[in-house]
Amino acid sequence: GEDVEQSLFLSVREGDSSVINCTYTDSSSTYLYWYKQEPGAGLQLLTYIFSNMDMKQDQRLTVLLNKKDKHLSLRIADTQTGDSAIYFCAESIDTDKLIFGTGTRLQVFP
Amino acid sequence: GAGVSQSPSNKVTEKGKDVELRCDPISGHTALYWYRQSLGQGLEFLIYFQGNSAPDKSGLPSDRFSAERTGGSVSTLTIQRTQQEDSAVYLCASSDTSGGLLGELFFGEGSRLTVL
């Protein structure tokens, strides 16, 4: 079945690194994505990784993909209070139809 | 406007009433999606429209839910005989499948539905 799972909460101190984890079930996913939802707003694409890649780095963001274990992670370096949000991972099944995870609420405290 | 627009932003209704939620996608985007966001449930896929193809309705939870997309643009999600478990934020998104990044969805701010 199509299931994307994440832990619900993560709390980190400002300046530390955050690691948000995700497991997915469909090995035929072409792309995997991370979306960010700030309070009271819609989701925005944060970053993505093609399924034949193991890692992608984009400034403070590092995406790691372990296809064997169907595990995706998002690392945010030097986490700031502005990073507080809900983070969703998503996989694409049939080209542009996305299945989203449960979302991880990241809380950053001073 | 430049983004995806949804209305109403908030809707409170009584159990058993019908509701309509509207979505105005980004101009030129051929794909339109409806998702439902419930507390602790993440984003639940409801329905997907792509151009003139038959919509993918595989996520609609019951036959009380239906959606239309007129003229390839505006979409309306209708919930008949609302139940308390329908209370959620209903999110609409659109994407440019002809030239944009695959899987880059642009979301509206959602319509919060509360069924009393």
PDB file of C-alpha atoms in Angstrom:
ATOM      1  CA  GLY A   1       0.000   0.000   0.000  1.00  0.00           C
ATOM      2  CA  GLU A   2       0.948   3.643  -0.126  1.00  0.00           C
ATOM      3  CA  ASP A   3       2.112   4.719   3.305  1.00  0.00           C
ATOM      4  CA  VAL A   4       4.546   7.442   4.208  1.00  0.00           C
ATOM      5  CA  GLU A   5       5.403   7.651   7.892  1.00  0.00           C
ATOM      6  CA  GLN A   6       7.079  10.282  10.015  1.00  0.00           C
ATOM      7  CA  SER A   7       7.440  10.961  13.707  1.00  0.00           C
ATOM      8  CA  LEU A   8       5.020  13.653  14.818  1.00  0.00           C
ATOM      9  CA  PHE A   9       7.229  15.978  16.854  1.00  0.00           C
ATOM     10  CA  LEU A  10      10.815  17.154  17.091  1.00  0.00           C
ATOM     11  CA  SER A  11      12.165  19.765  19.457  1.00  0.00           C
ATOM     12  CA  VAL A  12      15.656  21.248  19.069  1.00  0.00           C
ATOM     13  CA  ARG A  13      17.696  24.087  20.477  1.00  0.00           C
ATOM     14  CA  GLU A  14      18.507  27.040  18.233  1.00  0.00           C
ATOM     15  CA  GLY A  15      21.862  26.510  16.534  1.00  0.00           C
ATOM     16  CA  ASP A  16      21.731  22.713  16.749  1.00  0.00           C
ATOM     17  CA  SER A  17      21.101  20.420  13.796  1.00  0.00           C
ATOM     18  CA  SER A  18      17.656  18.925  13.206  1.00  0.00           C
ATOM     19  CA  VAL A  19      17.099  15.566  11.567  1.00  0.00           C
ATOM     20  CA  ILE A  20      13.625  14.680  10.355  1.00  0.00           C
ATOM     21  CA  ASN A  21      13.061  11.109   9.252  1.00  0.00           C
ATOM     22  CA  CYS A  22      10.599   9.499   6.873  1.00  0.00           C
ATOM     23  CA  THR A  23       9.888   5.980   5.687  1.00  0.00           C
ATOM     24  CA  TYR A  24       7.985   5.187   2.541  1.00  0.00           C
ATOM     25  CA  THR A  25       6.691   1.999   1.019  1.00  0.00           C
ATOM     26  CA  ASP A  26       6.653   2.330  -2.758  1.00  0.00           C
ATOM     27  CA  SER A  27      10.027   1.424  -4.232  1.00  0.00           C
ATOM     28  CA  SER A  28       8.953   2.700  -7.648  1.00  0.00           C
ATOM     29  CA  SER A  29       8.889   6.304  -6.471  1.00  0.00           C
ATOM     30  CA  THR A  30      10.681   8.517  -8.955  1.00  0.00           C
ATOM     31  CA  TYR A  31      11.183  11.570  -6.779  1.00  0.00           C
ATOM     32  CA  LEU A  32      10.946  12.188  -3.070  1.00  0.00           C
ATOM     33  CA  TYR A  33      10.175  15.597  -1.664  1.00  0.00           C
ATOM     34  CA  TRP A  34      10.249  17.668   1.465  1.00  0.00           C
ATOM     35  CA  TYR A  35       7.554  20.295   1.913  1.00  0.00           C
ATOM     36  CA  LYS A  36       7.373  22.917   4.672  1.00  0.00           C
ATOM     37  CA  GLN A  37       4.174  24.300   6.178  1.00  0.00           C
ATOM     38  CA  GLU A  38       4.527  27.447   8.266  1.00  0.00           C
ATOM     39  CA  PRO A  39       1.766  28.343  10.746  1.00  0.00           C
ATOM     40  CA  GLY A  40      -1.446  29.361   8.985  1.00  0.00           C
ATOM     41  CA  ALA A  41       0.003  28.852   5.529  1.00  0.00           C
ATOM     42  CA  GLY A  42      -0.126  26.332   2.739  1.00  0.00           C
ATOM     43  CA  LEU A  43       2.688  23.910   2.006  1.00  0.00           C
ATOM     44  CA  GLN A  44       5.744  24.971   0.034  1.00  0.00           C
ATOM     45  CA  LEU A  45       8.288  22.769  -1.677  1.00  0.00           C
ATOM     46  CA  LEU A  46      11.525  22.878   0.273  1.00  0.00           C
ATOM     47  CA  THR A  47      13.707  20.427  -1.613  1.00  0.00           C
ATOM     48  CA  TYR A  48      13.541  17.151  -3.513  1.00  0.00           C
ATOM     49  CA  ILE A  49      15.765  14.246  -4.497  1.00  0.00           C
ATOM     50  CA  PHE A  50      15.709  11.991  -7.515  1.00  0.00           C
ATOM     51  CA  SER A  51      15.480   8.335  -6.617  1.00  0.00           C
ATOM     52  CA  ASN A  52      18.850   7.441  -8.161  1.00  0.00           C
ATOM     53  CA  MET A  53      20.664   9.814  -5.813  1.00  0.00           C
ATOM     54  CA  ASP A  54      21.871   9.086  -2.283  1.00  0.00           C
ATOM     55  CA  MET A  55      22.365  12.629  -1.097  1.00  0.00           C
ATOM     56  CA  LYS A  56      21.526  16.178  -2.026  1.00  0.00           C
ATOM     57  CA  GLN A  57      22.829  19.296  -0.321  1.00  0.00           C
ATOM     58  CA  ASP A  58      21.236  22.703  -0.603  1.00  0.00           C
ATOM     59  CA  GLN A  59      22.725  25.353   1.720  1.00  0.00           C
ATOM     60  CA  ARG A  60      21.667  24.373   5.271  1.00  0.00           C
ATOM     61  CA  LEU A  61      19.623  21.422   4.020  1.00  0.00           C
ATOM     62  CA  THR A  62      20.918  17.906   3.426  1.00  0.00           C
ATOM     63  CA  VAL A  63      18.665  15.170   2.082  1.00  0.00           C
ATOM     64  CA  LEU A  64      19.731  11.553   2.486  1.00  0.00           C
ATOM     65  CA  LEU A  65      18.033   8.696   0.684  1.00  0.00           C
ATOM     66  CA  ASN A  66      18.455   5.016   1.537  1.00  0.00           C
ATOM     67  CA  LYS A  67      16.516   3.164  -1.148  1.00  0.00           C
ATOM     68  CA  LYS A  68      17.233  -0.247   0.310  1.00  0.00           C
ATOM     69  CA  ASP A  69      15.527   0.679   3.585  1.00  0.00           C
ATOM     70  CA  LYS A  70      13.081   3.111   1.930  1.00  0.00           C
ATOM     71  CA  HIS A  71      14.256   5.785   4.329  1.00  0.00           C
ATOM     72  CA  LEU A  72      14.494   9.505   3.641  1.00  0.00           C
ATOM     73  CA  SER A  73      15.868  12.134   5.991  1.00  0.00           C
ATOM     74  CA  LEU A  74      16.150  15.896   6.060  1.00  0.00           C
ATOM     75  CA  ARG A  75      18.941  17.502   8.044  1.00  0.00           C
ATOM     76  CA  ILE A  76      18.772  21.213   8.827  1.00  0.00           C
ATOM     77  CA  ALA A  77      22.079  22.638   9.975  1.00  0.00           C
ATOM     78  CA  ASP A  78      22.226  25.567  12.425  1.00  0.00           C
ATOM     79  CA  THR A  79      18.471  25.423  13.047  1.00  0.00           C
ATOM     80  CA  GLN A  80      16.828  28.816  13.523  1.00  0.00           C
ATOM     81  CA  THR A  81      13.518  29.832  15.097  1.00  0.00           C
ATOM     82  CA  GLY A  82      12.259  30.595  11.587  1.00  0.00           C
ATOM     83  CA  ASP A  83      12.620  26.901  10.790  1.00  0.00           C
ATOM     84  CA  SER A  84       9.784  26.098  13.197  1.00  0.00           C
ATOM     85  CA  ALA A  85       7.108  24.546  11.008  1.00  0.00           C
ATOM     86  CA  ILE A  86       5.589  21.232   9.981  1.00  0.00           C
ATOM     87  CA  TYR A  87       7.724  19.267   7.544  1.00  0.00           C
ATOM     88  CA  PHE A  88       6.133  16.740   5.200  1.00  0.00           C
ATOM     89  CA  CYS A  89       7.912  14.166   3.122  1.00  0.00           C
ATOM     90  CA  ALA A  90       6.183  12.992  -0.043  1.00  0.00           C
ATOM     91  CA  GLU A  91       6.694  10.458  -2.781  1.00  0.00           C
ATOM     92  CA  SER A  92       5.497  10.563  -6.346  1.00  0.00           C
ATOM     93  CA  ILE A  93       3.757   7.426  -7.455  1.00  0.00           C
ATOM     94  CA  ASP A  94       2.184   8.094 -10.853  1.00  0.00           C
ATOM     95  CA  THR A  95       4.281  10.988 -12.108  1.00  0.00           C
ATOM     96  CA  ASP A  96       2.648  14.043 -10.563  1.00  0.00           C
ATOM     97  CA  LYS A  97       0.381  12.498  -7.938  1.00  0.00           C
ATOM     98  CA  LEU A  98       2.015  12.926  -4.532  1.00  0.00           C
ATOM     99  CA  ILE A  99       1.463  10.892  -1.392  1.00  0.00           C
ATOM    100  CA  PHE A 100       2.354  12.830   1.728  1.00  0.00           C
ATOM    101  CA  GLY A 101       3.466  11.675   5.114  1.00  0.00           C
ATOM    102  CA  THR A 102       1.898  12.540   8.437  1.00  0.00           C
ATOM    103  CA  GLY A 103       4.159  15.555   8.935  1.00  0.00           C
ATOM    104  CA  THR A 104       6.720  16.323  11.645  1.00  0.00           C
ATOM    105  CA  ARG A 105       6.209  19.428  13.736  1.00  0.00           C
ATOM    106  CA  LEU A 106       9.609  21.003  14.392  1.00  0.00           C
ATOM    107  CA  GLN A 107       9.833  23.314  17.369  1.00  0.00           C
ATOM    108  CA  VAL A 108      12.986  25.375  17.821  1.00  0.00           C
ATOM    109  CA  PHE A 109      13.629  26.876  21.243  1.00  0.00           C
ATOM    110  CA  PRO A 110      16.222  29.498  22.214  1.00  0.00           C
TER     111      PRO A 110
ATOM    112  CA  GLY B   1      -3.800  36.732  -7.952  1.00  0.00           C
ATOM    113  CA  ALA B   2      -0.509  34.951  -8.416  1.00  0.00           C
ATOM    114  CA  GLY B   3      -1.149  32.044  -6.089  1.00  0.00           C
ATOM    115  CA  VAL B   4      -3.754  29.374  -5.445  1.00  0.00           C
ATOM    116  CA  SER B   5      -6.834  30.915  -3.901  1.00  0.00           C
ATOM    117  CA  GLN B   6      -9.340  29.047  -1.740  1.00  0.00           C
ATOM    118  CA  SER B   7     -12.669  30.089  -0.302  1.00  0.00           C
ATOM    119  CA  PRO B   8     -14.090  30.244   2.239  1.00  0.00           C
ATOM    120  CA  SER B   9     -11.095  30.311   4.546  1.00  0.00           C
ATOM    121  CA  ASN B  10     -13.315  29.200   7.416  1.00  0.00           C
ATOM    122  CA  LYS B  11     -16.634  27.424   7.369  1.00  0.00           C
ATOM    123  CA  VAL B  12     -18.707  26.327  10.359  1.00  0.00           C
ATOM    124  CA  THR B  13     -21.701  24.181   9.559  1.00  0.00           C
ATOM    125  CA  GLU B  14     -24.186  21.933  11.268  1.00  0.00           C
ATOM    126  CA  LYS B  15     -24.104  18.191  10.927  1.00  0.00           C
ATOM    127  CA  GLY B  16     -26.188  17.072   7.966  1.00  0.00           C
ATOM    128  CA  LYS B  17     -25.762  20.232   5.883  1.00  0.00           C
ATOM    129  CA  ASP B  18     -24.004  20.345   2.522  1.00  0.00           C
ATOM    130  CA  VAL B  19     -20.911  22.489   1.978  1.00  0.00           C
ATOM    131  CA  GLU B  20     -19.024  23.688  -1.081  1.00  0.00           C
ATOM    132  CA  LEU B  21     -15.370  24.637  -1.055  1.00  0.00           C
ATOM    133  CA  ARG B  22     -13.832  26.516  -3.951  1.00  0.00           C
ATOM    134  CA  CYS B  23     -10.348  26.524  -5.424  1.00  0.00           C
ATOM    135  CA  ASP B  24      -8.872  28.916  -7.974  1.00  0.00           C
ATOM    136  CA  PRO B  25      -5.606  27.412  -9.247  1.00  0.00           C
ATOM    137  CA  ILE B  26      -2.663  29.295 -10.677  1.00  0.00           C
ATOM    138  CA  SER B  27      -3.469  30.373 -14.220  1.00  0.00           C
ATOM    139  CA  GLY B  28      -2.151  27.906 -16.775  1.00  0.00           C
ATOM    140  CA  HIS B  29      -1.638  25.040 -14.336  1.00  0.00           C
ATOM    141  CA  THR B  30      -3.180  21.917 -15.814  1.00  0.00           C
ATOM    142  CA  ALA B  31      -3.152  19.773 -12.686  1.00  0.00           C
ATOM    143  CA  LEU B  32      -5.297  20.395  -9.615  1.00  0.00           C
ATOM    144  CA  TYR B  33      -5.361  18.446  -6.368  1.00  0.00           C
ATOM    145  CA  TRP B  34      -7.487  18.315  -3.244  1.00  0.00           C
ATOM    146  CA  TYR B  35      -6.018  17.107   0.039  1.00  0.00           C
ATOM    147  CA  ARG B  36      -7.445  16.953   3.543  1.00  0.00           C
ATOM    148  CA  GLN B  37      -5.365  17.783   6.604  1.00  0.00           C
ATOM    149  CA  SER B  38      -6.569  16.474   9.927  1.00  0.00           C
ATOM    150  CA  LEU B  39      -4.785  16.722  13.254  1.00  0.00           C
ATOM    151  CA  GLY B  40      -2.314  13.886  13.543  1.00  0.00           C
ATOM    152  CA  GLN B  41      -3.386  12.423  10.186  1.00  0.00           C
ATOM    153  CA  GLY B  42      -1.094  14.268   7.853  1.00  0.00           C
ATOM    154  CA  LEU B  43      -2.183  15.091   4.354  1.00  0.00           C
ATOM    155  CA  GLU B  44      -4.762  12.760   2.903  1.00  0.00           C
ATOM    156  CA  PHE B  45      -5.087  12.676  -0.879  1.00  0.00           C
ATOM    157  CA  LEU B  46      -8.677  13.164  -2.057  1.00  0.00           C
ATOM    158  CA  ILE B  47      -8.841  13.798  -5.812  1.00  0.00           C
ATOM    159  CA  TYR B  48      -6.633  14.835  -8.722  1.00  0.00           C
ATOM    160  CA  PHE B  49      -7.541  16.513 -12.022  1.00  0.00           C
ATOM    161  CA  GLN B  50      -5.146  16.546 -14.964  1.00  0.00           C
ATOM    162  CA  GLY B  51      -6.183  18.405 -18.086  1.00  0.00           C
ATOM    163  CA  ASN B  52      -9.044  16.699 -19.875  1.00  0.00           C
ATOM    164  CA  SER B  53      -8.359  13.267 -18.396  1.00  0.00           C
ATOM    165  CA  ALA B  54     -10.813  11.545 -16.107  1.00  0.00           C
ATOM    166  CA  PRO B  55     -10.074  12.628 -12.520  1.00  0.00           C
ATOM    167  CA  ASP B  56      -8.379  10.290 -10.078  1.00  0.00           C
ATOM    168  CA  LYS B  57     -11.014   9.983  -7.364  1.00  0.00           C
ATOM    169  CA  SER B  58      -9.343   7.149  -5.502  1.00  0.00           C
ATOM    170  CA  GLY B  59      -8.909   9.173  -2.308  1.00  0.00           C
ATOM    171  CA  LEU B  60     -12.472  10.321  -1.784  1.00  0.00           C
ATOM    172  CA  PRO B  61     -13.518   8.811   1.566  1.00  0.00           C
ATOM    173  CA  SER B  62     -17.191   8.269   0.761  1.00  0.00           C
ATOM    174  CA  ASP B  63     -19.838   8.983  -1.845  1.00  0.00           C
ATOM    175  CA  ARG B  64     -20.781  12.099   0.122  1.00  0.00           C
ATOM    176  CA  PHE B  65     -17.680  13.709  -1.352  1.00  0.00           C
ATOM    177  CA  SER B  66     -17.505  14.920  -4.941  1.00  0.00           C
ATOM    178  CA  ALA B  67     -15.498  17.445  -6.910  1.00  0.00           C
ATOM    179  CA  GLU B  68     -15.755  19.208 -10.226  1.00  0.00           C
ATOM    180  CA  ARG B  69     -13.360  21.233 -12.268  1.00  0.00           C
ATOM    181  CA  THR B  70     -15.074  23.497 -14.764  1.00  0.00           C
ATOM    182  CA  GLY B  71     -13.320  24.693 -17.887  1.00  0.00           C
ATOM    183  CA  GLY B  72     -10.034  23.262 -16.732  1.00  0.00           C
ATOM    184  CA  SER B  73      -9.688  25.966 -14.097  1.00  0.00           C
ATOM    185  CA  VAL B  74     -11.804  26.531 -10.977  1.00  0.00           C
ATOM    186  CA  SER B  75     -12.668  23.502  -8.860  1.00  0.00           C
ATOM    187  CA  THR B  76     -15.408  22.936  -6.301  1.00  0.00           C
ATOM    188  CA  LEU B  77     -15.279  20.242  -3.629  1.00  0.00           C
ATOM    189  CA  THR B  78     -18.741  19.352  -2.337  1.00  0.00           C
ATOM    190  CA  ILE B  79     -19.446  17.464   0.866  1.00  0.00           C
ATOM    191  CA  GLN B  80     -23.030  16.344   1.294  1.00  0.00           C
ATOM    192  CA  ARG B  81     -24.691  15.583   4.622  1.00  0.00           C
ATOM    193  CA  THR B  82     -21.601  16.633   6.573  1.00  0.00           C
ATOM    194  CA  GLN B  83     -20.491  14.605   9.579  1.00  0.00           C
ATOM    195  CA  GLN B  84     -18.316  15.679  12.496  1.00  0.00           C
ATOM    196  CA  GLU B  85     -15.449  13.539  11.219  1.00  0.00           C
ATOM    197  CA  ASP B  86     -15.379  15.729   8.091  1.00  0.00           C
ATOM    198  CA  SER B  87     -13.960  18.566  10.195  1.00  0.00           C
ATOM    199  CA  ALA B  88     -10.498  19.307   8.797  1.00  0.00           C
ATOM    200  CA  VAL B  89      -8.547  21.746   6.678  1.00  0.00           C
ATOM    201  CA  TYR B  90      -9.143  21.130   2.980  1.00  0.00           C
ATOM    202  CA  LEU B  91      -6.131  22.086   0.895  1.00  0.00           C
ATOM    203  CA  CYS B  92      -6.095  22.674  -2.824  1.00  0.00           C
ATOM    204  CA  ALA B  93      -2.940  22.654  -4.935  1.00  0.00           C
ATOM    205  CA  SER B  94      -2.076  23.105  -8.583  1.00  0.00           C
ATOM    206  CA  SER B  95       0.959  22.287 -10.658  1.00  0.00           C
ATOM    207  CA  ASP B  96       2.424  22.964 -14.068  1.00  0.00           C
ATOM    208  CA  THR B  97       2.886  19.496 -15.486  1.00  0.00           C
ATOM    209  CA  SER B  98       3.890  20.753 -18.910  1.00  0.00           C
ATOM    210  CA  GLY B  99       7.116  22.442 -17.987  1.00  0.00           C
ATOM    211  CA  GLY B 100       7.496  22.813 -14.263  1.00  0.00           C
ATOM    212  CA  LEU B 101       9.367  20.585 -11.848  1.00  0.00           C
ATOM    213  CA  LEU B 102       7.605  17.259 -11.489  1.00  0.00           C
ATOM    214  CA  GLY B 103       5.918  17.137  -8.121  1.00  0.00           C
ATOM    215  CA  GLU B 104       6.174  20.843  -7.346  1.00  0.00           C
ATOM    216  CA  LEU B 105       2.715  21.587  -6.074  1.00  0.00           C
ATOM    217  CA  PHE B 106       1.596  25.087  -5.200  1.00  0.00           C
ATOM    218  CA  PHE B 107      -0.824  25.061  -2.295  1.00  0.00           C
ATOM    219  CA  GLY B 108      -3.532  27.431  -1.212  1.00  0.00           C
ATOM    220  CA  GLU B 109      -3.940  28.380   2.440  1.00  0.00           C
ATOM    221  CA  GLY B 110      -6.818  25.964   2.863  1.00  0.00           C
ATOM    222  CA  SER B 111     -10.442  26.013   3.911  1.00  0.00           C
ATOM    223  CA  ARG B 112     -10.995  25.106   7.545  1.00  0.00           C
ATOM    224  CA  LEU B 113     -14.239  23.195   7.934  1.00  0.00           C
ATOM    225  CA  THR B 114     -15.843  22.697  11.339  1.00  0.00           C
ATOM    226  CA  VAL B 115     -18.911  20.501  11.577  1.00  0.00           C
ATOM    227  CA  LEU B 116     -20.869  20.968  14.808  1.00  0.00           C
TER     228      LEU B 116
END
